[in-house]
Coordinates of C-alpha atoms in Angstrom, one line a residue:
M171 CA 0.1 -0.1 0.2
N172 CA 1.0 3.8 -0.7
A173 CA 3.4 2.8 -3.4
N174 CA 3.1 6.3 -4.7
P175 CA 4.6 8.2 -2.1
D176 CA 2.4 11.3 -3.6
V177 CA -0.9 9.6 -1.8
Q178 CA -1.1 10.9 1.5
L179 CA -2.3 8.0 3.6
P180 CA -5.4 8.9 6.1
A181 CA -4.8 10.3 9.7
V182 CA -5.3 7.5 12.1
S183 CA -7.1 8.3 15.7
V184 CA -6.6 5.0 18.1
I185 CA -8.7 4.7 21.1
M186 CA -8.3 2.4 24.2
P187 CA -10.4 1.9 27.0
V188 CA -8.4 1.1 30.5
L189 CA -9.5 0.0 33.8
N190 CA -6.8 -1.0 36.0
E191 CA -4.0 -2.3 33.4
E192 CA -0.6 -1.4 35.0
R193 CA 0.6 -4.5 33.6
H194 CA 0.3 -4.1 30.0
L195 CA -0.7 -0.5 29.6
R196 CA 3.3 0.6 28.2
G197 CA 3.3 -2.2 26.1
A198 CA 0.2 -1.5 24.4
V199 CA 0.7 1.7 23.5
Q200 CA 4.3 0.8 22.6
A201 CA 3.0 -1.2 20.1
I202 CA 0.7 1.3 18.7
L203 CA 3.3 4.0 18.3
A204 CA 6.0 1.4 16.9
Q205 CA 3.2 0.7 14.1
E206 CA 4.7 1.2 10.9
Y207 CA 2.4 3.5 9.1
A208 CA 3.0 6.6 7.3
G209 CA 0.0 8.7 7.8
E210 CA -0.2 10.7 10.9
M211 CA -1.7 9.1 14.3
E212 CA -2.9 10.2 17.9
V213 CA -3.8 7.8 21.0
V214 CA -6.6 8.5 23.3
I215 CA -6.9 6.7 26.3
A216 CA -9.9 6.7 28.1
L217 CA -9.0 6.3 31.9
G218 CA -11.5 4.4 34.0
P219 CA -11.3 4.6 38.0
S220 CA -8.4 2.6 38.2
T221 CA -7.2 1.4 41.9
D222 CA -3.6 0.7 40.3
R223 CA -0.8 2.7 38.6
T224 CA -2.4 2.9 35.3
D225 CA -3.1 6.9 35.4
E226 CA 0.3 7.6 36.3
I227 CA 1.8 4.8 33.3
A228 CA -0.5 6.9 31.1
A229 CA 0.4 10.6 32.1
E230 CA 3.8 9.4 31.7
L231 CA 2.8 8.2 28.2
V232 CA 1.9 11.6 27.3
A233 CA 4.7 13.7 28.6
E234 CA 7.0 11.2 26.6
T235 CA 4.9 11.5 22.9
A236 CA 4.0 15.6 23.5
P237 CA 7.3 16.4 21.7
N238 CA 5.8 14.1 18.8
K239 CA 3.3 16.3 16.9
N240 CA 3.0 12.9 14.6
K241 CA 2.4 10.2 17.6
R242 CA 1.1 11.6 20.3
V243 CA -1.1 10.4 23.3
H244 CA -4.0 11.8 24.9
T245 CA -5.9 11.1 27.8
V246 CA -9.8 11.6 28.9
P247 CA -11.6 10.8 31.8
N248 CA -13.8 7.9 32.2
P249 CA -15.5 8.1 35.6
T250 CA -18.0 5.2 35.0
G251 CA -15.3 3.0 34.4
R252 CA -17.5 1.0 31.5
T253 CA -15.9 0.0 28.4
P254 CA -18.7 1.6 26.2
A255 CA -18.7 4.9 27.5
A256 CA -15.0 4.7 27.6
L257 CA -15.1 4.3 24.2
N258 CA -17.4 6.6 23.0
A259 CA -15.5 9.2 25.2
A260 CA -12.0 8.1 23.8
I261 CA -13.9 8.7 19.8
K262 CA -15.4 12.2 20.9
A263 CA -12.0 13.2 22.0
S264 CA -10.1 11.9 19.2
R265 CA -10.0 13.8 15.8
H266 CA -9.3 11.5 12.8
P267 CA -11.0 9.9 9.9
I268 CA -9.6 6.4 10.8
V269 CA -10.5 5.0 14.4
V270 CA -8.8 1.7 15.5
R271 CA -10.3 0.3 19.0
V272 CA -7.6 -1.2 20.9
D273 CA -7.9 -3.0 24.5
G274 CA -5.3 -2.0 27.4
H275 CA -4.2 -5.5 27.1
G276 CA -3.8 -5.9 23.6
M277 CA -0.8 -6.0 21.3
L278 CA -1.0 -4.6 17.2
S279 CA 0.9 -6.5 14.9
P280 CA 3.4 -4.6 13.3
N281 CA 1.7 -3.8 10.2
Y282 CA -1.6 -3.9 11.7
I283 CA -2.7 -0.6 11.0
T284 CA -1.8 -0.1 7.7
T285 CA -3.2 -3.8 7.0
A286 CA -6.3 -2.6 8.1
V287 CA -6.5 0.7 6.5
R288 CA -5.8 -1.0 2.8
L289 CA -8.4 -3.1 3.6
L290 CA -11.2 -0.4 4.0
E291 CA -10.0 0.7 0.6
E292 CA -10.1 -2.5 -1.3
T293 CA -13.3 -3.8 0.3
G294 CA -15.3 -0.7 1.0
A295 CA -16.0 -1.9 4.8
Q296 CA -17.0 0.0 7.3
N297 CA -15.6 -2.1 9.8
V298 CA -12.7 -4.3 9.3
G299 CA -11.0 -6.7 12.3
G300 CA -9.1 -9.7 12.4
I301 CA -7.8 -12.4 14.9
M302 CA -7.5 -12.2 18.6
H303 CA -4.5 -14.3 19.2
A304 CA -4.3 -15.0 22.8
E305 CA -0.6 -15.4 24.0
G306 CA 0.1 -16.0 27.7
E307 CA 3.2 -15.0 29.9
N308 CA 3.2 -18.0 32.3
D309 CA 1.9 -21.6 32.2
W310 CA -2.2 -20.7 33.4
E311 CA -2.1 -18.2 30.9
H312 CA -0.5 -20.1 28.0
A313 CA -3.2 -22.8 29.2
V314 CA -5.6 -20.3 28.9
A315 CA -4.5 -18.9 25.8
A316 CA -4.2 -22.3 24.0
A317 CA -8.2 -23.3 25.5
M318 CA -9.1 -19.7 23.7
T319 CA -7.2 -20.6 20.4
S320 CA -8.7 -24.1 20.1
K321 CA -12.4 -25.5 18.5
I322 CA -13.0 -27.2 21.4
G323 CA -12.8 -24.3 23.8
V324 CA -14.7 -21.6 21.5
G325 CA -16.0 -23.6 18.6
N326 CA -15.8 -22.5 15.1
A327 CA -15.2 -18.7 15.7
V328 CA -13.0 -17.4 13.1
F329 CA -12.1 -14.3 14.8
H330 CA -9.7 -16.8 17.9
T331 CA -8.9 -19.8 15.2
G332 CA -8.4 -18.3 12.0
G333 CA -10.2 -18.7 8.6
A334 CA -10.2 -17.1 5.0
A335 CA -11.0 -13.6 4.5
C336 CA -14.9 -12.3 4.8
E337 CA -17.9 -10.8 5.6
A338 CA -18.4 -11.0 8.9
E339 CA -21.6 -10.2 11.9
T340 CA -18.6 -9.3 14.1
V341 CA -14.9 -8.7 14.3
Y342 CA -12.8 -8.5 17.1
L343 CA -12.1 -4.9 18.1
G344 CA -12.0 -3.4 14.8
V345 CA -10.8 -0.9 12.8
F346 CA -13.9 2.2 11.9
R347 CA -14.4 4.9 9.3
R348 CA -15.4 7.7 11.8
E349 CA -17.9 8.0 9.6
A350 CA -19.7 5.0 10.5
L351 CA -19.5 5.7 14.5
E352 CA -20.9 9.1 13.9
Q353 CA -23.9 7.7 11.7
Q354 CA -24.7 5.5 14.5
G355 CA -24.1 7.6 17.1
G356 CA -21.1 5.6 18.8
Y357 CA -21.7 2.6 20.8
N358 CA -24.7 1.4 23.1
E359 CA -24.0 2.3 26.6
E360 CA -26.1 -0.3 28.3
F361 CA -24.2 -2.8 26.5
I362 CA -21.9 -3.4 29.2
R363 CA -20.4 -6.3 27.3
A364 CA -21.1 -7.7 23.5
Q365 CA -20.9 -3.7 22.7
D366 CA -19.1 -4.4 19.7
W367 CA -21.6 -7.0 18.3
E368 CA -24.5 -4.4 18.7
L369 CA -22.8 -1.3 17.0
N370 CA -21.8 -3.6 14.1
F371 CA -25.5 -5.1 14.0
R372 CA -26.8 -1.4 13.4
I373 CA -23.5 -0.8 11.2
R374 CA -25.2 -3.9 8.9
E375 CA -28.5 -2.8 9.3
A376 CA -27.7 0.5 7.3
G377 CA -26.4 -1.4 4.9
G378 CA -22.6 -1.2 5.9
L379 CA -20.1 -4.1 5.7
I380 CA -18.1 -5.7 8.4
W381 CA -15.2 -7.3 7.3
F382 CA -12.8 -10.2 8.4
S383 CA -9.3 -10.9 7.8
P384 CA -6.6 -13.0 8.7
E385 CA -4.0 -10.7 7.9
L386 CA -4.6 -8.8 11.1
K387 CA -4.1 -9.9 14.5
V388 CA -3.6 -8.6 17.5
S389 CA -2.2 -10.3 20.7
Y390 CA -4.3 -10.8 23.5
R391 CA -3.0 -11.2 27.2
P392 CA -6.0 -13.6 28.8
R393 CA -7.2 -13.4 32.2
P394 CA -4.1 -13.9 35.0
S395 CA -6.2 -16.6 37.1
V396 CA -9.3 -18.8 37.4
K397 CA -11.4 -16.2 39.1
A398 CA -10.6 -13.8 36.7
L399 CA -11.3 -16.3 33.8
A400 CA -14.4 -17.5 35.6
K401 CA -15.9 -14.1 35.8
Q402 CA -14.8 -13.0 31.9
Y403 CA -16.7 -15.8 30.8
K404 CA -19.6 -15.6 33.2
D405 CA -20.3 -11.6 31.6
Y406 CA -20.2 -13.2 28.4
G407 CA -22.6 -15.9 28.5
R408 CA -24.7 -13.5 30.5
W409 CA -24.6 -10.9 27.7
R410 CA -24.9 -13.1 24.9
H411 CA -28.2 -14.2 26.1
V412 CA -29.2 -10.2 26.3
V413 CA -28.2 -10.3 22.7
A414 CA -29.9 -13.4 22.1
R415 CA -33.1 -11.2 23.8
Y416 CA -32.3 -8.4 21.5
H417 CA -31.9 -9.5 18.3
E418 CA -34.3 -13.3 17.9
G419 CA -32.6 -15.6 15.1
S420 CA -28.9 -14.4 16.6
I421 CA -28.1 -17.8 18.2
N422 CA -26.6 -21.0 16.7
L423 CA -25.5 -24.4 17.9
R424 CA -21.9 -22.7 19.5
Y425 CA -23.6 -20.7 21.8
L426 CA -26.3 -23.4 22.8
A427 CA -23.2 -25.7 23.2
P428 CA -22.2 -24.4 27.0
P429 CA -25.8 -23.9 28.8
T430 CA -26.7 -27.2 27.4
A431 CA -23.7 -28.9 29.2
V432 CA -24.3 -27.1 32.3
L433 CA -27.7 -28.7 32.5
A434 CA -26.6 -31.9 31.1
I435 CA -24.1 -32.3 34.0
A436 CA -26.1 -31.0 36.6
A437 CA -29.0 -33.4 35.6
G438 CA -26.0 -36.0 35.3
I439 CA -24.7 -35.2 38.7
V440 CA -28.2 -35.6 40.6
L441 CA -29.5 -38.4 38.3
G442 CA -26.1 -40.4 39.7
A443 CA -26.6 -39.3 43.3
L444 CA -30.4 -40.1 43.5
V445 CA -31.1 -42.5 41.0
T446 CA -28.5 -44.9 39.5
P447 CA -24.7 -44.7 39.1
W448 CA -25.0 -44.4 35.3
G449 CA -25.8 -41.0 35.7
F450 CA -22.1 -40.1 36.1
V451 CA -21.6 -41.0 33.0
I452 CA -22.3 -37.4 31.7
P453 CA -20.3 -35.6 33.6
G454 CA -17.3 -38.3 33.6
G455 CA -17.8 -37.7 29.3
Y456 CA -17.8 -34.4 30.0
L457 CA -14.8 -34.5 31.9
A458 CA -12.7 -37.0 29.6
A459 CA -13.6 -34.8 26.4
I460 CA -11.8 -31.7 28.0
A461 CA -8.9 -33.8 29.0
L462 CA -8.6 -35.4 25.1
G463 CA -9.0 -32.5 23.5
S464 CA -6.8 -30.2 25.5
V465 CA -3.9 -33.0 24.2
P466 CA -3.6 -31.4 20.7
A467 CA -4.7 -27.8 22.0
G468 CA -1.2 -28.0 24.7
K469 CA 1.3 -28.9 21.7
G470 CA 4.3 -27.8 22.3
L471 CA 3.4 -26.1 25.9
P472 CA 5.4 -26.9 29.2
L473 CA 4.2 -29.5 31.2
K474 CA 2.5 -27.6 33.9
A475 CA 0.3 -25.4 31.3
R476 CA -0.7 -28.6 29.4
L477 CA -2.1 -29.7 33.0
Q478 CA -4.0 -26.5 33.3
I479 CA -5.4 -26.7 29.9
P480 CA -8.8 -28.6 31.0
V481 CA -9.3 -26.4 33.8
A482 CA -9.0 -23.5 31.3
L483 CA -12.0 -25.1 28.8
A484 CA -14.0 -26.5 32.1
T485 CA -14.1 -23.2 33.4
M486 CA -14.9 -21.2 30.2
H487 CA -17.6 -23.7 29.2
M488 CA -19.6 -23.9 32.8
C489 CA -19.3 -20.4 33.6
W490 CA -20.2 -19.1 30.2
G491 CA -23.4 -21.6 30.5
W492 CA -24.1 -20.6 33.9
G493 CA -24.1 -16.9 32.6
F494 CA -26.2 -17.3 29.8
L495 CA -28.8 -19.8 32.1
T496 CA -29.1 -17.0 34.7
S497 CA -29.0 -13.6 32.7
P498 CA -32.2 -11.7 33.6
K499 CA -34.8 -11.2 31.5
S500 CA -34.6 -7.8 33.1
L501 CA -31.6 -6.8 32.0
A502 CA -32.3 -7.5 28.2
K503 CA -35.3 -5.4 28.9
R504 CA -33.6 -2.5 30.0
V505 CA -31.3 -3.1 27.2
I506 CA -33.9 -3.4 24.4
A507 CA -35.7 0.2 26.0
S508 CA -32.2 1.4 24.9
R509 CA -32.3 0.4 20.9
R510 CA -31.0 2.7 18.5
P511 CA -32.4 1.9 15.2
A512 CA -29.8 1.8 12.8
V513 CA -29.1 5.0 10.6
L514 CA -29.0 4.9 6.7
A515 CA -26.5 7.5 5.4
S516 CA -28.2 10.6 4.1
N517 CA -27.9 11.2 -0.1

């Protein structure tokens, strides 16, 4: 791209919602600033009410980049701490025609922005995104990363496992045309989770194209403990049920597998304890399946990491399923009441 030196690349705004990200924030921002992109760039960090050194690190990054006119870091407050509010605040504070969403624990591959801008031009899409490439830094995180990039862990989700470039319902993070974000009024702040899906749904309803490409890769740092992973996946399941109630017909077998597994295992345990030991075949079969499935998923990892993959898989499946089953209808009703109709571009 940009083989002609006289062609001016569009300026890019990178928006980043952060909350308690002292461990990864500096590395994430450095990966942005090191992008091989010839156009102007700014980074806008939306600061939630962190209890660690996140704000201090962000202030250091602002000071360090102040002399650079083409690659500066700015901050904007996000007192709610909620991701969609942070994203809207950062969009409002940014100014360039291309908007790149990055999380505080995500590391962009070196040519990510250049490739994304090229894909926007080639496809005519309103939003492009790629692979959520989970990478760990210790045995537990390696185990979670293996689970998150395996089909036994996440099914056939292409942004986890990879696949051919194609039109998509939603993508991981995303690189947007600003006009699409402004046309739709940004993110719906009632969607504490799944806000990407909801925004992309409105963009598609308005006739816009969402495009997945394996050329785009963001390295993702998994949650550092079983407890944190359990909360993450419970929230995923809880909000996926909200999405199902918000948009009928959006559920498929991949989404129904975890809640079905939770119900089947619970029924098997009750049956085995009260009626017949044969009931324990169900939970036993599940444990055997994830143990066998973890073998190819853990190929090349240290033994301690491989042994923890079944724990990661069970945590992901059971917590996602439990979150889905216990998602209150009142939450969906509140979100549905805030529904924003897709806005068609004016001629």
